[in-house]
Amino acid sequence: MNSKYREERHRPPYYLLTGLLLGLLIGFAVTFILLPVQYSNVPPETLQSVDKDQYRLMIAYAFKSDHDIGRANARLGLLREENLSEVVLNQAQRSERRSDAQILLNLSEALKETPSTVATMLPPTPQTIIQSPTITKEPTKNSITETIIPTIQTIRTATEGPTESVSTKTPFPSPTTINSSTIPFRLSSQKIVCNPNYLAPYIQIEVFDKSNNPMANIRVLVSWDGGQDIFYTGYFPEISSGYADFEIEPSIAYSIRIGEIGEVVDQIIAPECKDDSGNTYWGTVYLDFSEP
Amino acid sequence: MRFFWFLVAISAGILISAFLGWVRTPQKITNTSLSALRSDYFADYVLMAAETYKSNNDIALATYQLAYLGSEKPLYHVQRAIIYAEELGYPLEDMESLALLASAFQPINTPTVTQ
């Protein structure tokens, strides 16, 4: 009797493990299947593939209507894909409706004819800019003809996005006047931005000239252990023409250089922030550079 | 007593999975839908529909395109887009395109004759 009693007492509490597993199963079923997290305020790059297809199709339809390849390029750039022409062509090939396929094909062909710098969503290099004097003039939609696309469209890509109006209201400083390779940009200020609405941690950069005016088309080199990327200011005119941002991984330290000979700011790491409920999330680093 | 701790274990499991599923959301967000677009991208999407409508006057196509933004009526999406577009300072040409699309979705009011 005693020995049997001892055996029962030493038996591991498997029922607790079973209960925990059952709870996990119920919980995961609810949180991932029945009531998954609903995101809002998302950018197009996060769309599911079906919706990305629809987004591309919309761009193709709009392009068919306005024949504005710069605008189509800027819109496609929001999906952050490479080889835009091929992506659109692939979609045309798997399109169910013949009319959609033709519209997408037209866009793909138009994209092929534009310079590769546009297709990869990169603004032109300073050399390219200097070679095209016509870009000092803010182009209007109606003034674009096929012959001037290679020079004007490259700039419109940087200025034109979903909120094209901003670029119309506040024209960017002419890229011909900017030669960022000879400007030793310096860090003016650095601050941590805790905004729970941001979907991911970012490095936000804003570049100003001597008169404190934002500077567009300034090259930004971001590097980290095992990689680097180059981008340019001016993609988000609705924020500022001197603004650019870069999504970062929380556990990686990054370094930034503005222009060719600007000050290098290193050890940039996503800060940890807390919301009102005490939950932690990754914040953003804001860097303000200026021409000395 | 054993049943009580069993329920506690289930509750703990549910709490853990709820935390993982709802609170600790993935760093990289993917698989979102067009209905969740940020206001400026939303306005631009509607503008694309408006540009298309302006050139082909195909209200059925515009309705189909706007249906991706949610189950609300197309006019609701266009009106929202116009509000955003005004806030963002869209140029007149784009505002006109949006207004044209909005008017296409407006119910036609037939004048009532009073005697």
Short mmCIF file of C-alpha atoms in Angstrom, two decimals:
data_model
loop_
_atom_site.label_atom_id
_atom_site.label_comp_id
_atom_site.label_asym_id
_atom_site.label_seq_id
_atom_site.Cartn_x
_atom_site.Cartn_y
_atom_site.Cartn_z
CA MET A 1 0.00 0.00 0.00
CA ASN A 2 2.74 2.38 0.99
CA SER A 3 4.89 1.55 -2.00
CA LYS A 4 2.00 2.12 -4.38
CA TYR A 5 1.29 5.50 -2.76
CA ARG A 6 4.92 6.54 -3.24
CA GLU A 7 4.80 5.57 -6.90
CA GLU A 8 1.80 7.84 -7.52
CA ARG A 9 3.40 10.77 -5.75
CA HIS A 10 6.56 10.64 -7.86
CA ARG A 11 4.76 10.43 -11.20
CA PRO A 12 5.51 13.62 -13.23
CA PRO A 13 2.54 15.97 -13.66
CA TYR A 14 1.91 15.13 -17.31
CA TYR A 15 -1.55 16.66 -17.08
CA LEU A 16 0.05 20.08 -16.70
CA LEU A 17 2.07 19.57 -19.86
CA THR A 18 -1.00 18.32 -21.67
CA GLY A 19 -2.97 21.34 -20.49
CA LEU A 20 -0.23 23.72 -21.58
CA LEU A 21 -0.03 22.14 -25.03
CA LEU A 22 -3.79 22.21 -25.35
CA GLY A 23 -3.82 25.87 -24.35
CA LEU A 24 -1.09 26.66 -26.87
CA LEU A 25 -3.03 24.87 -29.60
CA ILE A 26 -6.22 26.76 -28.78
CA GLY A 27 -4.36 30.05 -28.52
CA PHE A 28 -2.48 29.64 -31.80
CA ALA A 29 -5.66 28.61 -33.58
CA VAL A 30 -7.36 31.77 -32.34
CA THR A 31 -4.50 34.22 -32.88
CA PHE A 32 -3.18 32.92 -36.18
CA ILE A 33 -6.28 31.49 -37.88
CA LEU A 34 -9.51 32.77 -36.38
CA LEU A 35 -8.48 36.28 -35.31
CA PRO A 36 -5.08 37.08 -36.81
CA VAL A 37 -3.49 40.50 -36.42
CA GLN A 38 -4.96 43.00 -38.87
CA TYR A 39 -2.47 45.54 -40.11
CA SER A 40 -3.39 49.00 -41.28
CA ASN A 41 -1.50 51.96 -42.77
CA VAL A 42 0.78 49.65 -44.70
CA PRO A 43 2.94 50.55 -47.69
CA PRO A 44 2.45 48.72 -51.00
CA GLU A 45 5.66 46.73 -50.58
CA THR A 46 4.01 44.66 -47.84
CA LEU A 47 1.04 43.61 -49.96
CA GLN A 48 0.29 39.97 -50.60
CA SER A 49 1.16 38.75 -54.07
CA VAL A 50 -2.42 38.89 -55.36
CA ASP A 51 -2.79 42.49 -54.28
CA LYS A 52 0.64 43.37 -55.64
CA ASP A 53 -0.57 42.03 -58.99
CA GLN A 54 -3.63 44.23 -58.75
CA TYR A 55 -1.46 47.21 -57.80
CA ARG A 56 0.75 46.63 -60.84
CA LEU A 57 -2.30 46.25 -63.02
CA MET A 58 -3.65 49.55 -61.73
CA ILE A 59 -0.34 51.20 -62.56
CA ALA A 60 -0.51 49.71 -66.05
CA TYR A 61 -4.06 50.99 -66.54
CA ALA A 62 -3.07 54.45 -65.31
CA PHE A 63 -0.05 54.40 -67.61
CA LYS A 64 -2.27 53.48 -70.51
CA SER A 65 -4.36 56.54 -69.70
CA ASP A 66 -1.70 59.17 -69.05
CA HIS A 67 1.38 57.70 -70.82
CA ASP A 68 3.47 59.01 -67.94
CA ILE A 69 6.27 56.49 -67.56
CA GLY A 70 7.91 58.50 -64.80
CA ARG A 71 4.83 58.30 -62.70
CA ALA A 72 4.39 54.60 -63.47
CA ASN A 73 8.00 54.02 -62.50
CA ALA A 74 7.65 55.86 -59.23
CA ARG A 75 4.53 53.89 -58.42
CA LEU A 76 6.16 50.57 -59.24
CA GLY A 77 9.11 51.62 -57.12
CA LEU A 78 6.82 51.59 -54.10
CA LEU A 79 6.66 47.81 -54.42
CA ARG A 80 10.44 47.73 -53.95
CA GLU A 81 11.05 45.12 -56.59
CA GLU A 82 13.98 44.77 -58.93
CA ASN A 83 13.78 44.30 -62.68
CA LEU A 84 10.45 46.05 -62.90
CA SER A 85 10.11 45.38 -66.59
CA GLU A 86 10.51 41.63 -66.09
CA VAL A 87 8.16 41.55 -63.13
CA VAL A 88 5.47 43.29 -65.17
CA LEU A 89 6.16 41.02 -68.13
CA ASN A 90 5.81 37.93 -65.94
CA GLN A 91 2.49 39.18 -64.70
CA ALA A 92 1.37 39.81 -68.25
CA GLN A 93 2.23 36.22 -69.13
CA ARG A 94 0.22 34.74 -66.31
CA SER A 95 -2.63 37.18 -66.64
CA GLU A 96 -6.00 35.52 -67.12
CA ARG A 97 -7.55 38.27 -69.19
CA ARG A 98 -6.15 39.11 -72.56
CA SER A 99 -6.85 42.83 -72.17
CA ASP A 100 -4.95 42.96 -68.87
CA ALA A 101 -2.05 41.09 -70.41
CA GLN A 102 -1.82 43.58 -73.26
CA ILE A 103 -1.89 46.57 -70.91
CA LEU A 104 0.82 45.03 -68.75
CA LEU A 105 2.87 44.18 -71.79
CA ASN A 106 2.72 47.78 -72.98
CA LEU A 107 3.95 48.96 -69.61
CA SER A 108 6.72 46.38 -69.59
CA GLU A 109 7.92 47.53 -72.99
CA ALA A 110 7.80 51.16 -71.93
CA LEU A 111 9.84 50.31 -68.85
CA LYS A 112 12.46 48.61 -70.98
CA GLU A 113 12.91 51.78 -72.98
CA THR A 114 13.57 53.90 -69.92
CA PRO A 115 17.08 54.10 -68.45
CA SER A 116 18.03 51.34 -66.07
CA THR A 117 18.58 53.83 -63.26
CA VAL A 118 14.89 54.51 -63.31
CA ALA A 119 13.91 50.90 -63.53
CA THR A 120 15.79 50.08 -60.37
CA MET A 121 14.26 53.07 -58.60
CA LEU A 122 17.59 54.77 -58.19
CA PRO A 123 17.93 58.41 -59.05
CA PRO A 124 20.62 59.35 -61.52
CA THR A 125 24.21 59.71 -60.54
CA PRO A 126 25.46 63.27 -60.26
CA GLN A 127 27.27 62.87 -63.60
CA THR A 128 24.02 61.95 -65.32
CA ILE A 129 22.31 64.91 -63.79
CA ILE A 130 24.92 67.34 -64.93
CA GLN A 131 24.60 66.09 -68.48
CA SER A 132 20.93 66.98 -68.67
CA PRO A 133 20.40 70.70 -68.38
CA THR A 134 16.68 70.42 -69.10
CA ILE A 135 15.99 68.99 -65.69
CA THR A 136 16.46 72.33 -64.00
CA LYS A 137 12.94 73.07 -65.09
CA GLU A 138 10.18 71.43 -63.12
CA PRO A 139 8.47 69.33 -65.75
CA THR A 140 4.76 69.39 -66.09
CA LYS A 141 2.79 66.36 -67.07
CA ASN A 142 1.75 67.80 -70.39
CA SER A 143 5.22 68.88 -71.35
CA ILE A 144 6.66 65.39 -71.35
CA THR A 145 7.27 63.93 -74.72
CA GLU A 146 8.89 60.68 -75.60
CA THR A 147 12.08 62.35 -76.68
CA ILE A 148 12.79 63.97 -73.35
CA ILE A 149 11.89 61.03 -71.16
CA PRO A 150 15.47 59.85 -70.62
CA THR A 151 16.51 63.15 -69.12
CA ILE A 152 13.44 64.35 -67.33
CA GLN A 153 11.99 61.13 -66.09
CA THR A 154 15.02 60.28 -64.03
CA ILE A 155 14.40 63.28 -61.87
CA ARG A 156 10.66 62.85 -61.79
CA THR A 157 11.18 59.46 -60.25
CA ALA A 158 12.64 61.04 -57.20
CA THR A 159 10.10 63.77 -57.00
CA GLU A 160 7.05 61.94 -58.08
CA GLY A 161 5.27 59.49 -55.89
CA PRO A 162 1.79 59.00 -54.71
CA THR A 163 1.75 62.57 -53.56
CA GLU A 164 2.99 64.16 -56.69
CA SER A 165 1.29 67.39 -55.76
CA VAL A 166 3.97 68.26 -53.25
CA SER A 167 6.60 68.27 -55.91
CA THR A 168 4.43 70.48 -58.02
CA LYS A 169 3.89 72.97 -55.24
CA THR A 170 7.43 73.05 -53.99
CA PRO A 171 9.83 72.37 -56.82
CA PHE A 172 13.04 70.69 -55.85
CA PRO A 173 16.29 72.50 -56.08
CA SER A 174 17.87 71.76 -59.39
CA PRO A 175 20.12 68.72 -59.19
CA THR A 176 22.55 70.44 -61.53
CA THR A 177 23.50 72.78 -58.76
CA ILE A 178 24.30 69.95 -56.36
CA ASN A 179 27.55 68.14 -56.50
CA SER A 180 27.39 66.09 -53.36
CA SER A 181 30.77 64.49 -54.04
CA THR A 182 32.56 67.61 -52.88
CA ILE A 183 30.41 68.48 -49.89
CA PRO A 184 31.66 67.24 -46.52
CA PHE A 185 28.24 66.85 -44.92
CA ARG A 186 28.33 66.84 -41.15
CA LEU A 187 25.95 65.42 -38.60
CA SER A 188 23.99 68.29 -37.06
CA SER A 189 21.77 66.34 -34.72
CA GLN A 190 20.73 62.84 -33.88
CA LYS A 191 17.64 61.78 -32.02
CA ILE A 192 15.56 58.74 -31.23
CA VAL A 193 12.03 58.63 -32.60
CA CYS A 194 9.60 56.40 -30.74
CA ASN A 195 6.53 56.03 -32.90
CA PRO A 196 4.53 52.82 -32.43
CA ASN A 197 2.84 53.43 -35.79
CA TYR A 198 6.05 52.67 -37.65
CA LEU A 199 5.96 49.14 -38.97
CA ALA A 200 9.70 48.63 -38.56
CA PRO A 201 12.73 50.44 -37.19
CA TYR A 202 14.29 52.91 -39.62
CA ILE A 203 17.21 55.20 -40.02
CA GLN A 204 15.68 58.50 -41.07
CA ILE A 205 17.94 61.02 -42.73
CA GLU A 206 17.42 64.61 -43.64
CA VAL A 207 20.03 66.63 -45.50
CA PHE A 208 20.15 70.41 -45.55
CA ASP A 209 22.28 72.94 -47.36
CA LYS A 210 24.01 75.98 -45.85
CA SER A 211 20.77 77.96 -45.94
CA ASN A 212 18.95 75.16 -44.17
CA ASN A 213 17.01 74.16 -47.29
CA PRO A 214 16.43 70.42 -47.80
CA MET A 215 18.65 68.86 -50.47
CA ALA A 216 17.26 66.24 -52.85
CA ASN A 217 19.25 63.64 -54.81
CA ILE A 218 22.01 63.36 -52.26
CA ARG A 219 23.70 59.99 -52.17
CA VAL A 220 23.46 58.07 -48.89
CA LEU A 221 25.67 55.08 -48.25
CA VAL A 222 24.52 52.78 -45.48
CA SER A 223 26.71 49.87 -44.53
CA TRP A 224 26.65 47.13 -41.98
CA ASP A 225 28.59 44.01 -41.20
CA GLY A 226 28.31 42.01 -44.39
CA GLY A 227 26.48 44.45 -46.62
CA GLN A 228 25.84 47.95 -47.85
CA ASP A 229 23.22 49.87 -49.76
CA ILE A 230 23.05 53.17 -51.58
CA PHE A 231 20.00 55.35 -51.83
CA TYR A 232 19.18 58.99 -52.40
CA THR A 233 17.25 61.71 -50.66
CA GLY A 234 14.05 62.95 -52.24
CA TYR A 235 11.88 59.88 -52.58
CA PHE A 236 9.37 61.15 -50.05
CA PRO A 237 8.59 64.72 -51.04
CA GLU A 238 5.50 64.61 -48.87
CA ILE A 239 7.87 64.53 -45.89
CA SER A 240 10.76 66.62 -47.20
CA SER A 241 12.78 66.75 -50.40
CA GLY A 242 15.90 66.20 -48.29
CA TYR A 243 14.47 63.17 -46.58
CA ALA A 244 15.34 59.50 -46.99
CA ASP A 245 14.92 56.45 -44.81
CA PHE A 246 16.20 52.94 -44.58
CA GLU A 247 14.64 49.99 -42.78
CA ILE A 248 17.02 48.35 -40.35
CA GLU A 249 17.29 45.13 -38.44
CA PRO A 250 17.21 45.67 -34.69
CA SER A 251 20.26 43.61 -33.85
CA ILE A 252 22.63 45.10 -36.44
CA ALA A 253 24.85 48.17 -36.12
CA TYR A 254 24.85 50.42 -39.17
CA SER A 255 27.02 53.26 -40.39
CA ILE A 256 25.94 56.11 -42.63
CA ARG A 257 27.80 58.45 -44.92
CA ILE A 258 26.18 61.29 -46.80
CA GLY A 259 27.69 62.17 -50.17
CA GLU A 260 31.17 61.03 -51.10
CA ILE A 261 33.24 62.70 -48.41
CA GLY A 262 30.69 63.31 -45.67
CA GLU A 263 31.16 62.47 -42.03
CA VAL A 264 30.69 58.78 -41.26
CA VAL A 265 28.26 58.12 -38.44
CA ASP A 266 28.60 54.61 -37.17
CA GLN A 267 27.17 52.35 -34.49
CA ILE A 268 23.62 53.25 -35.35
CA ILE A 269 21.39 50.71 -33.64
CA ALA A 270 17.61 50.61 -33.39
CA PRO A 271 16.65 51.92 -29.95
CA GLU A 272 14.17 50.19 -27.75
CA CYS A 273 11.00 52.14 -27.02
CA LYS A 274 8.01 51.58 -24.78
CA ASP A 275 4.42 52.40 -25.55
CA ASP A 276 1.79 53.61 -23.10
CA SER A 277 1.03 50.06 -22.03
CA GLY A 278 4.67 49.38 -21.24
CA ASN A 279 5.19 47.15 -24.28
CA THR A 280 8.55 47.46 -25.92
CA TYR A 281 9.06 48.01 -29.63
CA TRP A 282 11.93 49.08 -31.86
CA GLY A 283 12.30 52.78 -32.41
CA THR A 284 13.82 54.80 -35.21
CA VAL A 285 17.00 56.84 -35.39
CA TYR A 286 16.73 60.29 -36.96
CA LEU A 287 19.90 61.90 -38.31
CA ASP A 288 20.08 65.47 -39.48
CA PHE A 289 23.00 66.30 -41.78
CA SER A 290 23.95 69.69 -43.11
CA GLU A 291 26.38 71.30 -45.45
CA PRO A 292 29.08 73.04 -43.39
CA MET B 1 -7.47 19.92 -7.47
CA ARG B 2 -5.77 18.24 -10.40
CA PHE B 3 -8.49 19.53 -12.73
CA PHE B 4 -7.95 23.05 -11.42
CA TRP B 5 -4.22 22.97 -12.29
CA PHE B 6 -5.10 21.44 -15.64
CA LEU B 7 -7.26 24.50 -16.41
CA VAL B 8 -4.50 26.78 -15.18
CA ALA B 9 -2.08 25.09 -17.60
CA ILE B 10 -4.52 25.54 -20.49
CA SER B 11 -4.95 29.20 -19.59
CA ALA B 12 -1.19 29.66 -19.47
CA GLY B 13 -0.89 28.09 -22.92
CA ILE B 14 -3.57 30.39 -24.31
CA LEU B 15 -1.89 33.43 -22.77
CA ILE B 16 1.50 32.48 -24.21
CA SER B 17 0.12 31.93 -27.71
CA ALA B 18 -1.95 35.12 -27.53
CA PHE B 19 1.20 37.04 -26.64
CA LEU B 20 3.09 35.44 -29.50
CA GLY B 21 0.27 35.90 -31.97
CA TRP B 22 -1.04 39.33 -31.13
CA VAL B 23 1.55 41.24 -29.14
CA ARG B 24 4.87 40.04 -30.48
CA THR B 25 4.03 40.52 -34.12
CA PRO B 26 6.59 39.71 -36.78
CA GLN B 27 9.29 42.29 -37.54
CA LYS B 28 8.75 42.00 -41.28
CA ILE B 29 5.15 42.54 -42.24
CA THR B 30 3.96 40.80 -45.37
CA ASN B 31 0.73 39.54 -46.87
CA THR B 32 -1.26 42.66 -46.21
CA SER B 33 -4.16 43.70 -48.40
CA LEU B 34 -4.97 46.78 -50.44
CA SER B 35 -7.67 47.70 -47.95
CA ALA B 36 -4.95 48.34 -45.37
CA LEU B 37 -2.97 50.84 -47.45
CA ARG B 38 -1.75 54.02 -45.80
CA SER B 39 -3.79 57.10 -46.65
CA ASP B 40 -1.35 58.53 -49.22
CA TYR B 41 -0.98 55.20 -51.02
CA PHE B 42 -4.74 54.72 -50.75
CA ALA B 43 -5.34 58.09 -52.39
CA ASP B 44 -2.88 57.23 -55.14
CA TYR B 45 -4.61 53.91 -55.77
CA VAL B 46 -7.94 55.67 -56.17
CA LEU B 47 -6.24 58.26 -58.37
CA MET B 48 -5.07 55.44 -60.65
CA ALA B 49 -8.66 54.26 -60.90
CA ALA B 50 -9.73 57.84 -61.61
CA GLU B 51 -7.10 58.28 -64.32
CA THR B 52 -8.27 55.07 -65.93
CA TYR B 53 -11.91 56.09 -65.72
CA LYS B 54 -11.10 59.49 -67.19
CA SER B 55 -9.74 57.85 -70.32
CA ASN B 56 -12.24 55.02 -70.84
CA ASN B 57 -15.40 56.03 -68.91
CA ASP B 58 -15.75 52.43 -67.82
CA ILE B 59 -17.62 52.64 -64.53
CA ALA B 60 -17.78 48.86 -64.17
CA LEU B 61 -13.99 48.65 -64.34
CA ALA B 62 -13.61 51.45 -61.80
CA THR B 63 -16.05 49.68 -59.47
CA TYR B 64 -14.09 46.46 -59.84
CA GLN B 65 -10.80 48.24 -59.14
CA LEU B 66 -12.14 50.02 -56.06
CA ALA B 67 -13.67 46.83 -54.68
CA TYR B 68 -10.14 45.81 -53.69
CA LEU B 69 -10.12 48.61 -51.13
CA GLY B 70 -12.91 47.13 -49.07
CA SER B 71 -16.55 46.23 -49.03
CA GLU B 72 -17.77 49.84 -48.78
CA LYS B 73 -19.40 51.54 -51.74
CA PRO B 74 -16.99 52.87 -54.38
CA LEU B 75 -18.14 56.44 -53.78
CA TYR B 76 -17.01 56.16 -50.16
CA HIS B 77 -13.48 55.25 -51.26
CA VAL B 78 -13.37 58.09 -53.77
CA GLN B 79 -14.60 60.60 -51.20
CA ARG B 80 -11.98 59.43 -48.73
CA ALA B 81 -9.32 59.71 -51.41
CA ILE B 82 -10.43 63.25 -52.21
CA ILE B 83 -10.07 64.23 -48.56
CA TYR B 84 -6.58 62.74 -48.41
CA ALA B 85 -5.67 64.28 -51.74
CA GLU B 86 -6.71 67.71 -50.47
CA GLU B 87 -4.61 67.22 -47.36
CA LEU B 88 -1.64 66.16 -49.43
CA GLY B 89 -2.07 69.02 -51.86
CA TYR B 90 -2.67 67.05 -55.04
CA PRO B 91 -2.48 69.16 -58.18
CA LEU B 92 -5.66 70.41 -59.77
CA GLU B 93 -5.54 67.92 -62.62
CA ASP B 94 -5.53 64.96 -60.24
CA MET B 95 -8.25 66.50 -58.10
CA GLU B 96 -10.37 66.90 -61.19
CA SER B 97 -9.84 63.24 -62.10
CA LEU B 98 -10.97 62.21 -58.63
CA ALA B 99 -13.94 64.54 -58.77
CA LEU B 100 -14.94 63.11 -62.14
CA LEU B 101 -14.86 59.60 -60.73
CA ALA B 102 -16.83 60.71 -57.67
CA SER B 103 -19.49 62.28 -59.83
CA ALA B 104 -19.74 59.07 -61.84
CA PHE B 105 -20.62 57.21 -58.65
CA GLN B 106 -23.04 59.85 -57.39
CA PRO B 107 -26.64 58.72 -57.46
CA ILE B 108 -28.57 60.56 -60.13
CA ASN B 109 -31.17 62.76 -58.49
CA THR B 110 -34.18 63.13 -60.69
CA PRO B 111 -36.00 66.37 -59.99
CA THR B 112 -39.34 65.90 -58.37
CA VAL B 113 -42.18 67.84 -59.85
CA THR B 114 -44.38 69.50 -57.30
CA GLN B 115 -47.78 70.71 -58.26
#
